[in-house]
Coordinates of C-alpha atoms in Angstrom, one line a residue:
M178 CA 0.0 0.0 0.0
D179 CA 1.3 3.5 -0.8
Q180 CA 2.4 5.6 2.1
L181 CA -0.4 7.8 3.4
R182 CA -0.2 11.6 3.1
A183 CA -0.9 14.1 5.7
K184 CA -3.7 16.6 5.1
P185 CA -2.3 20.0 3.9
R186 CA -2.1 22.5 6.7
Q187 CA -4.6 25.4 6.4
S188 CA -3.6 29.0 6.7
F189 CA -5.5 31.4 8.9
W190 CA -7.6 32.4 5.9
G191 CA -8.2 28.8 5.1
L192 CA -9.5 28.3 8.7
W193 CA -11.6 31.4 8.3
N194 CA -13.3 30.3 5.1
I195 CA -14.0 26.8 6.4
S196 CA -16.0 28.1 9.3
F197 CA -17.3 31.5 8.2
G198 CA -20.7 30.0 7.3
F199 CA -21.2 29.3 11.0
F200 CA -21.2 33.0 11.6
G201 CA -24.5 33.2 9.7
I202 CA -25.9 30.0 11.2
Q203 CA -25.3 31.4 14.7
I204 CA -27.0 34.7 13.8
G205 CA -30.1 32.6 13.1
F206 CA -29.7 30.6 16.4
A207 CA -29.2 33.8 18.4
L208 CA -32.3 35.4 17.0
Q209 CA -34.2 32.3 17.8
N210 CA -32.8 31.8 21.3
A211 CA -33.1 35.4 22.4
N212 CA -36.5 36.3 20.8
M213 CA -38.7 33.3 20.5
S214 CA -40.0 33.3 24.1
R215 CA -40.8 37.0 23.5
V216 CA -42.5 36.2 20.2
F217 CA -44.6 33.4 21.8
Q218 CA -45.6 35.5 24.8
T219 CA -46.5 38.4 22.6
L220 CA -48.7 36.2 20.5
G221 CA -50.6 35.0 23.6
A222 CA -48.6 32.1 25.0
S223 CA -48.4 31.8 28.8
M224 CA -45.3 30.8 30.8
D225 CA -46.7 27.3 31.0
D226 CA -46.9 27.1 27.2
L227 CA -43.3 28.1 26.6
P228 CA -41.6 24.7 27.1
W229 CA -44.1 22.9 24.8
L230 CA -43.7 25.5 22.1
W231 CA -39.9 25.3 22.4
A232 CA -39.9 21.5 22.2
A233 CA -40.1 21.8 18.5
A234 CA -36.6 23.1 18.3
P235 CA -34.7 20.2 19.9
L236 CA -37.0 17.6 18.4
T237 CA -36.1 18.6 14.9
G238 CA -32.4 18.4 15.8
L239 CA -32.9 14.9 17.2
I240 CA -34.4 13.8 13.9
V241 CA -32.5 15.8 11.4
Q242 CA -28.8 15.6 12.5
P243 CA -28.3 11.8 12.5
I244 CA -30.0 11.6 9.1
V245 CA -28.0 14.4 7.6
G246 CA -24.8 13.0 9.2
H247 CA -25.5 9.6 7.7
F248 CA -26.2 10.9 4.2
S249 CA -23.4 13.5 4.2
D250 CA -20.8 10.8 4.9
R251 CA -22.1 9.1 1.7
T252 CA -22.6 12.1 -0.5
W253 CA -20.5 13.2 -3.4
T254 CA -21.6 15.9 -5.8
R255 CA -20.1 18.7 -7.9
L256 CA -20.3 20.8 -4.7
G257 CA -18.7 18.1 -2.6
R258 CA -19.8 16.1 0.4
R259 CA -20.9 18.6 3.0
R260 CA -21.5 21.8 1.1
P261 CA -24.8 20.8 -0.5
Y262 CA -26.3 20.5 3.0
F263 CA -24.9 23.9 4.0
L264 CA -26.6 25.5 1.1
V265 CA -30.0 23.8 1.3
G266 CA -30.2 24.4 5.0
A267 CA -29.3 28.1 4.6
V268 CA -32.0 28.6 2.0
L269 CA -34.7 27.0 4.2
A270 CA -33.6 28.8 7.3
A271 CA -33.6 32.2 5.6
A272 CA -37.1 31.6 4.4
A273 CA -38.3 30.8 8.0
L274 CA -36.6 34.0 9.3
L275 CA -38.3 36.0 6.6
A276 CA -41.7 34.5 7.4
M277 CA -41.6 34.6 11.2
P278 CA -42.5 38.3 11.7
L279 CA -45.6 37.7 9.6
A280 CA -47.2 35.5 12.3
P281 CA -49.6 38.2 13.6
L282 CA -51.1 38.4 10.1
I283 CA -52.0 34.7 10.1
A284 CA -55.3 33.4 11.4
A285 CA -53.6 31.2 14.0
P286 CA -50.5 33.3 14.8
L287 CA -49.1 31.1 17.6
V288 CA -49.4 27.9 15.6
F289 CA -47.7 29.6 12.6
A290 CA -44.9 30.9 14.8
A291 CA -44.3 27.4 16.3
A292 CA -44.3 26.0 12.8
M293 CA -41.7 28.5 11.6
L294 CA -39.6 27.8 14.7
W295 CA -39.8 24.1 13.7
M296 CA -38.7 24.9 10.1
L297 CA -36.0 27.3 11.3
D298 CA -34.4 24.9 13.7
A299 CA -34.6 21.9 11.3
S300 CA -33.0 24.0 8.6
L301 CA -30.2 25.4 10.8
N302 CA -29.5 21.8 11.9
I303 CA -29.3 20.7 8.2
S304 CA -26.5 23.3 7.8
M305 CA -24.9 23.0 11.2
E306 CA -24.3 19.3 11.5
P307 CA -22.1 19.0 8.3
F308 CA -20.1 22.1 9.5
R309 CA -19.0 20.1 12.5
A310 CA -17.7 17.3 10.4
F311 CA -16.4 19.7 7.7
V312 CA -13.6 20.9 10.1
G313 CA -12.5 17.3 10.7
D314 CA -12.6 16.6 7.0
M315 CA -10.5 19.6 6.0
L316 CA -7.9 19.6 8.8
G317 CA -5.3 17.2 10.1
T318 CA -5.3 16.1 13.7
D319 CA -2.8 18.7 14.7
Q320 CA -5.1 21.5 13.6
H321 CA -8.4 20.2 15.1
S322 CA -8.2 22.4 18.2
A323 CA -7.4 25.5 16.1
G324 CA -10.2 24.7 13.7
Y325 CA -12.9 24.3 16.3
A326 CA -11.6 27.4 18.1
V327 CA -12.0 29.5 15.0
Q328 CA -15.4 28.0 14.5
T329 CA -16.3 28.8 18.1
A330 CA -15.1 32.4 17.5
F331 CA -17.5 32.7 14.6
I332 CA -20.3 31.2 16.6
G333 CA -19.7 33.7 19.3
T334 CA -19.4 36.6 16.9
G335 CA -22.5 35.6 15.0
A336 CA -24.5 35.2 18.2
V337 CA -23.3 38.7 19.3
V338 CA -24.7 40.2 16.1
G339 CA -27.9 38.3 16.3
S340 CA -28.5 39.0 19.9
I341 CA -27.7 42.7 19.9
F342 CA -29.5 43.7 16.8
P343 CA -32.9 44.5 18.3
F344 CA -31.2 46.7 21.0
F345 CA -29.1 48.3 18.3
L346 CA -32.1 49.1 16.2
E347 CA -33.9 50.7 19.2
Q348 CA -30.9 53.0 19.7
F349 CA -31.5 54.3 16.2
G350 CA -35.1 55.1 16.8
V351 CA -36.8 51.9 15.6
S352 CA -39.9 51.2 17.7
N353 CA -39.4 48.6 20.4
V354 CA -43.1 48.6 21.5
A355 CA -46.2 47.5 19.6
A356 CA -49.9 47.0 20.2
A357 CA -51.0 43.8 22.1
G358 CA -50.5 40.8 19.8
E359 CA -48.1 42.6 17.5
L360 CA -44.4 42.2 17.2
P361 CA -42.2 45.4 17.6
D362 CA -40.4 46.6 14.5
T363 CA -37.1 45.9 16.3
V364 CA -37.9 42.2 16.2
K365 CA -39.3 42.2 12.7
F366 CA -36.3 43.9 11.1
S367 CA -33.9 41.8 13.1
F368 CA -35.3 38.6 11.7
W369 CA -35.2 39.9 8.1
F370 CA -31.6 41.1 8.6
G371 CA -30.7 37.7 10.0
A372 CA -32.2 35.9 6.9
I373 CA -29.9 37.9 4.6
A374 CA -26.8 37.6 6.8
L375 CA -27.2 33.8 7.3
F376 CA -27.5 33.1 3.6
C377 CA -24.6 35.3 2.6
A378 CA -22.3 33.8 5.2
V379 CA -23.0 30.2 4.3
L380 CA -22.6 31.1 0.6
W381 CA -19.2 32.5 1.4
T382 CA -18.0 29.1 2.7
V383 CA -19.6 27.2 -0.2
V384 CA -17.8 29.5 -2.8
T385 CA -14.4 29.8 -1.1
T386 CA -13.7 26.2 -0.1
T387 CA -13.1 23.0 -2.1
E388 CA -13.6 19.6 -0.4
Y389 CA -11.2 16.7 -0.9
S390 CA -12.4 14.2 -3.4
P391 CA -12.9 10.5 -2.4
E392 CA -9.6 9.7 -4.1
E393 CA -7.8 12.3 -2.1
V394 CA -9.4 11.1 1.1
A395 CA -8.1 7.6 0.4
T396 CA -4.6 9.0 0.2
F397 CA -5.0 10.6 3.6
E398 CA -6.6 7.7 5.4
G399 CA -6.3 4.5 3.3
P400 CA -9.1 2.8 1.5
A401 CA -10.6 0.6 4.2
L402 CA -9.7 1.7 7.7
V403 CA -13.3 1.6 8.9
D404 CA -15.8 -1.3 8.5
E405 CA -18.8 0.9 7.8
T406 CA -21.4 -1.9 8.1
G407 CA -19.8 -3.6 11.1
P408 CA -21.9 -1.8 13.8
A409 CA -25.1 -2.5 11.8
R410 CA -24.2 -6.2 11.5
A411 CA -23.5 -6.4 15.2
L412 CA -27.2 -5.6 15.9
A413 CA -27.9 -9.2 14.8
D414 CA -26.4 -10.4 18.1
K415 CA -28.6 -8.2 20.2
T416 CA -31.9 -9.4 21.7
Y417 CA -35.3 -7.6 21.7
Y418 CA -35.1 -7.1 25.4
S419 CA -33.7 -3.5 25.2
P420 CA -36.3 -2.3 22.7
M421 CA -39.1 -3.7 24.8
V422 CA -37.7 -1.9 27.9
W423 CA -37.7 1.4 26.0
I424 CA -41.3 0.9 24.8
A425 CA -42.5 -0.1 28.3
L426 CA -40.7 2.9 29.8
G427 CA -42.3 5.3 27.3
I428 CA -45.8 3.8 28.0
A429 CA -45.2 4.2 31.7
V430 CA -44.1 7.8 31.4
A431 CA -47.2 8.7 29.3
A432 CA -49.5 6.8 31.7
A433 CA -48.1 8.8 34.7
V434 CA -49.2 12.2 33.3
G435 CA -52.7 12.0 34.6
P436 CA -52.2 10.4 38.0
L437 CA -49.2 12.6 38.9
S438 CA -50.8 15.7 37.3
L439 CA -47.7 16.2 35.1
E440 CA -47.6 18.8 32.3
K441 CA -48.9 17.7 28.8
E442 CA -45.4 18.0 27.4
V443 CA -44.4 14.8 29.2
F444 CA -46.5 12.9 26.6
L445 CA -43.9 13.9 24.1
L446 CA -41.1 12.3 26.1
G447 CA -43.1 9.1 26.5
G448 CA -43.8 9.0 22.8
L449 CA -40.2 9.5 21.9
L450 CA -39.1 6.6 24.1
V451 CA -41.7 4.3 22.5
V452 CA -40.6 5.4 19.0
Y453 CA -37.0 4.7 19.8
G454 CA -37.8 1.3 21.1
L455 CA -39.8 0.5 18.0
L456 CA -37.1 1.7 15.6
S457 CA -34.3 -0.1 17.5
G458 CA -36.3 -3.3 17.4
F459 CA -36.9 -2.9 13.7
A460 CA -33.2 -2.3 13.1
I461 CA -32.3 -5.5 15.0
S462 CA -34.9 -7.4 12.9
L463 CA -33.3 -6.0 9.7
S464 CA -29.8 -7.0 10.8
R465 CA -30.9 -10.5 11.7
R466 CA -32.2 -10.9 8.1
G467 CA -28.9 -9.6 6.7
K468 CA -30.2 -6.2 5.7
T469 CA -27.6 -3.9 7.0
A470 CA -27.1 -1.5 4.1
N471 CA -29.8 0.9 5.2
M472 CA -30.0 4.1 7.0
L473 CA -31.9 2.8 10.1
S474 CA -29.6 -0.1 10.7
S475 CA -26.5 2.2 10.2
I476 CA -27.7 4.9 12.6
V477 CA -28.9 2.5 15.3
G478 CA -25.8 0.3 14.9
D479 CA -23.4 3.3 15.2
F480 CA -25.4 4.6 18.2
S481 CA -25.2 1.4 20.1
G482 CA -21.5 0.9 19.2
M483 CA -20.2 4.4 20.0
P484 CA -16.5 4.6 20.9
D485 CA -15.8 4.9 24.7
V486 CA -14.6 8.5 24.5
M487 CA -17.9 9.5 22.8
K488 CA -19.9 7.8 25.5
R489 CA -18.1 9.6 28.3
L490 CA -18.4 13.0 26.5
A491 CA -22.1 12.3 26.0
V492 CA -22.7 12.5 29.8
V493 CA -20.9 15.9 29.9
Q494 CA -22.9 17.1 27.0
F495 CA -26.2 16.0 28.5
F496 CA -25.8 18.1 31.7
S497 CA -24.1 21.0 29.9
W498 CA -27.0 21.4 27.4
S499 CA -29.6 20.9 30.0
A500 CA -28.3 24.1 31.6
L501 CA -28.1 26.0 28.3
F502 CA -31.7 25.2 27.3
I503 CA -32.9 26.3 30.8
M504 CA -31.1 29.6 30.1
W505 CA -32.6 30.1 26.6
I506 CA -36.1 29.4 27.8
N507 CA -36.1 31.2 31.1
T508 CA -33.7 34.2 30.9
T509 CA -36.3 36.5 29.4
P510 CA -39.0 35.6 32.0
V511 CA -36.5 35.8 34.9
V512 CA -34.9 39.2 33.9
T513 CA -38.2 40.9 33.0
Q514 CA -39.9 39.7 36.2
Y515 CA -37.2 40.0 38.8
V516 CA -35.0 42.8 37.5
F517 CA -37.4 44.9 35.5
G518 CA -40.5 44.1 37.5
S519 CA -43.0 43.3 34.8
T520 CA -44.7 40.3 33.2
D521 CA -47.0 42.3 30.9
T522 CA -45.6 41.8 27.4
A523 CA -47.2 45.0 26.2
S524 CA -45.5 47.2 28.9
A525 CA -42.4 49.3 28.3
A526 CA -40.7 47.7 31.3
Y527 CA -41.2 44.2 29.9
N528 CA -39.8 45.1 26.5
E529 CA -36.9 47.0 28.1
G530 CA -36.1 43.9 30.0
A531 CA -36.5 41.7 26.9
N532 CA -34.0 43.9 25.1
W533 CA -31.6 43.7 28.0
V534 CA -31.7 40.0 27.6
N535 CA -30.4 40.5 24.1
V536 CA -27.6 42.6 25.6
L537 CA -26.8 39.9 28.1
F538 CA -26.8 37.2 25.4
T539 CA -24.5 39.5 23.4
V540 CA -22.1 39.6 26.3
Y541 CA -21.8 35.9 26.8
N542 CA -21.4 35.3 23.1
G543 CA -18.9 38.0 22.8
V544 CA -16.9 36.6 25.7
A545 CA -17.1 33.2 24.0
A546 CA -15.6 34.6 20.8
I547 CA -12.7 36.1 22.6
A548 CA -12.2 33.2 25.0
A549 CA -12.1 30.7 22.1
L550 CA -9.0 32.4 20.6
A551 CA -7.3 34.0 23.6
L552 CA -8.2 31.9 26.7
L553 CA -8.9 28.3 25.8
P554 CA -5.6 27.7 24.0
V555 CA -3.6 29.0 27.0
L556 CA -5.6 26.9 29.5
S557 CA -5.5 23.9 27.2
R558 CA -1.7 24.0 27.0
K559 CA -1.3 24.4 30.7
F560 CA -4.0 22.0 32.0
G561 CA -5.0 19.9 29.0
Q562 CA -8.3 19.8 27.2
V563 CA -10.2 17.8 29.8
T564 CA -9.3 19.9 32.9
T565 CA -9.8 23.1 30.9
H566 CA -13.3 22.1 30.0
S567 CA -14.1 21.3 33.7
I568 CA -12.7 24.7 34.8
C569 CA -14.8 26.5 32.2
L570 CA -18.0 24.7 33.3
V571 CA -17.5 25.6 36.9
L572 CA -17.2 29.3 35.9
G573 CA -20.4 28.9 34.0
A574 CA -22.1 27.4 37.1
L575 CA -21.1 30.5 39.1
G576 CA -22.6 32.7 36.4
F577 CA -26.0 30.9 36.7
L578 CA -25.8 31.1 40.5
G579 CA -25.5 34.9 40.1
F580 CA -28.8 35.0 38.1
F581 CA -30.4 33.2 41.1
V582 CA -29.3 35.7 43.7
L583 CA -28.7 39.0 42.0
R584 CA -31.3 41.6 41.1
D585 CA -29.2 44.3 39.4
A586 CA -29.2 44.5 35.6
Y587 CA -25.6 45.4 35.3
A588 CA -24.4 42.8 37.8
L589 CA -25.8 40.2 35.5
I590 CA -23.2 41.2 32.9
V591 CA -20.5 39.7 35.2
C592 CA -22.5 36.5 35.4
E593 CA -22.5 36.3 31.6
I594 CA -18.7 36.4 31.5
G595 CA -18.6 33.1 33.3
I596 CA -21.3 31.6 31.2
G597 CA -19.6 32.9 28.0
I598 CA -16.3 31.2 28.9
A599 CA -18.2 27.9 29.5
W600 CA -20.1 28.4 26.2
A601 CA -16.8 28.8 24.3
S602 CA -15.4 25.6 25.8
I603 CA -18.7 23.6 25.2
L604 CA -18.5 24.6 21.5
A605 CA -14.8 23.7 21.1
M606 CA -13.3 21.2 23.5
P607 CA -15.7 18.2 23.1
Y608 CA -15.5 18.5 19.3
A609 CA -11.8 18.8 19.1
I610 CA -11.5 15.7 21.3
L611 CA -14.0 13.8 19.1
A612 CA -12.5 14.8 15.8
S613 CA -9.1 13.5 16.9
N614 CA -10.4 10.2 18.3
L615 CA -13.1 9.1 15.8
P616 CA -12.9 7.4 12.4
Q617 CA -12.6 10.3 9.9
R618 CA -14.8 8.6 7.3
K619 CA -17.7 8.5 9.8
L620 CA -17.4 12.0 11.3
G621 CA -20.7 13.0 9.8
I622 CA -22.8 10.3 11.4
Y623 CA -20.9 10.4 14.7
M624 CA -21.2 14.2 15.0
G625 CA -24.9 13.7 14.2
L626 CA -25.3 11.1 16.9
F627 CA -23.4 13.2 19.3
N628 CA -26.1 15.8 18.8
I629 CA -28.5 13.4 20.5
F630 CA -26.9 14.2 23.8
I631 CA -27.5 17.9 23.1
V632 CA -31.1 17.4 22.1
V633 CA -32.3 14.8 24.6
P634 CA -31.6 17.1 27.6
Q635 CA -33.3 19.9 25.9
L636 CA -36.4 17.7 25.4
L637 CA -36.2 16.7 29.0
V638 CA -36.1 20.4 30.1
A639 CA -39.0 21.2 27.7
T640 CA -41.1 18.3 29.0
I641 CA -40.2 17.9 32.6
M642 CA -39.1 21.3 33.9
G643 CA -42.6 22.7 33.5
S644 CA -44.0 20.0 35.7
I645 CA -41.3 20.5 38.3
M646 CA -41.8 24.3 38.4
K647 CA -45.6 24.1 38.5
I648 CA -45.5 21.7 41.5
F649 CA -42.7 23.3 43.6
F650 CA -42.1 26.8 42.3
P651 CA -45.3 28.1 40.6
N652 CA -44.7 31.5 38.9
E653 CA -41.1 31.7 40.2
P654 CA -38.9 31.0 37.1
V655 CA -35.8 32.2 38.9
W656 CA -35.4 28.7 40.4
T657 CA -34.6 27.4 37.0
M658 CA -31.2 29.2 37.2
L659 CA -30.3 27.2 40.3
F660 CA -31.1 24.0 38.4
A661 CA -28.8 25.2 35.6
A662 CA -25.9 25.9 38.0
C663 CA -26.2 22.4 39.4
A664 CA -26.2 20.9 35.9
F665 CA -23.0 22.6 34.9
L666 CA -21.3 21.4 38.1
V667 CA -22.3 17.8 37.4
A668 CA -20.9 18.2 33.9
A669 CA -17.6 19.5 35.2
I670 CA -17.3 16.5 37.4
A671 CA -18.3 14.0 34.7
M672 CA -15.6 15.6 32.4
Q673 CA -12.9 14.1 34.5
R674 CA -13.9 10.6 33.5
V675 CA -13.2 11.4 29.8
A676 CA -9.4 11.5 30.3
A677 CA -9.2 7.7 30.7
A678 CA -10.7 7.2 27.3
I679 CA -8.2 9.4 25.4
P680 CA -4.9 7.9 24.2
P681 CA -2.0 9.6 26.0
R682 CA -0.5 10.9 22.7
R683 CA -3.7 12.8 22.0
M684 CA -4.3 14.3 25.4
Q685 CA -3.4 17.9 24.7

C-alpha cells in the first residue's frame, strides 16, 4: 500500500473560510434563542406554554442531525460532500426567518410561529451538522483544536450580532413597542436582517472552499480503515429485550401524566421513548435478516457501538446542554420579572427587560468569541483539554448562580462572563477531542449522533421542567437558574472521566 499523506495545513484564511458560514448560522440561532420566548408571549402564550412551544426546536435536531450525518458521509456531488447540505439548510432557514415576523397576520399566529420555529431549527441543523464534520474533513489532527476554536469564535461573533441587533435598532429610533399581539419593529427587522446575513455567510464558505475528493481522502486515510457496516451487522447479536424496555418505559411515562398531574409536554417524552424502542427493534430485525445496508440499521448500529470517548463525553454534553436550554427558555421571564419588575408583554418595562436579555446574550457570546481564541488555547496548553473544560464549566455554574441571587441588571453582565467562557469551551473542547479520536470517514454520522446528547436534555427540560416548576415553584422562574448551575457542576465532574478514554498521545 502506498504511504499515506498528511492533510495539507490550512492558513489562517483557510480556517476562516472553512468556518465563516457558522457566523451566519449562529445569527439565526441567536435570534431564535433570544427572541422566540418574547414572540410566543406576545402572541398570547403563557409561561406554562413556553416549554411545549420550544420543544419543536430540539425535536427537529434529534431527527435531522443523525439523518444528515448519515447521508453527508455518503454524498459526493459537484459541490462536494458537506457543502450541498450547507446551502440547502441556509435557503430554508432564511425563508423561515423572513416569514416569522408575519405570524400576527395569520389566522392562527401562535401555531404559525411554532411551525416557523420548527422549520427554522430543522434548517439550521441541516446546515450546522455537516459544518462540525467539515472541520474534521479539511484539517489534520494537529489543527483540530485550532479549527474548532476558529469555528467557536465565529459562533460567538454571529451570536453577538444576532443578539444585539434588536437593541441596536432601538438606539437608532426603531420602535421597540407594539400593540398587544403585534411584534415590535425591532424584532421584525432583526429577523429579516438575519435571513440575509445567514444566507450570505453560508454562501461564502460554499464558494471559497473545495472539499477533498474521495480519491484524495483515500490517500490521507487509506481505502478501508473503517468497517462501515460492522456496527449494523453487530445488531444481529442483540436481543429484543432492550427495545421492549424502551417501549415499556415510554408507556409508563405517558401513563403517569394523569395520576401525577404532570404537564402535557411529558406525553412527548413518552412518545419518543416508544418510537426509539420500535425503531431499534426494527433495526435488530433487519440486521438478523442480513439487511444492514440501510439508514436505520446504520444509525442504530453506530449509536449502540459508540466509541468509549464519545460515551463519556455524552454525559458531559447531557448536563451542559440541560443548563443551556434552561437559560434560553427562562432568561427573558427571569430578567423581565425579577430585574425589570414586569410580566406584561405590552408594557415598556417588559420590552426594556427583553431587550436587556439581548444585551446579556451578546455579552456571553462576545466573551465566547474572545475566549475561544485567547483563553482556551492557554488553558489547554497548561492544564489539558479535559481539565480546561471542567474549569470553564465551573465558571459557568457560578454565572448561573449569580442569576439566582442578583437583582441588578448590570451585575448580570458579570455572570454572563462566566457563562460565556463555559459556552466557548462547550463549543470547542468536546468536538476537538472527538474529531481527533473518531474514524474520519464516519465523522458526519458520529457528529450527528453526538447531537442526540445535546437534544435529549433539551427535550427533558422542555417536557419535565414545566411540571417541576408548577409543582414546587409556581410563577417563580428564577429557580430554574439554580437547576442550571447544578447541571454545569455535574458536567464539570463528569468531564474528569473522559481522560481515561483518550490515548495519551492525544491528550493535549
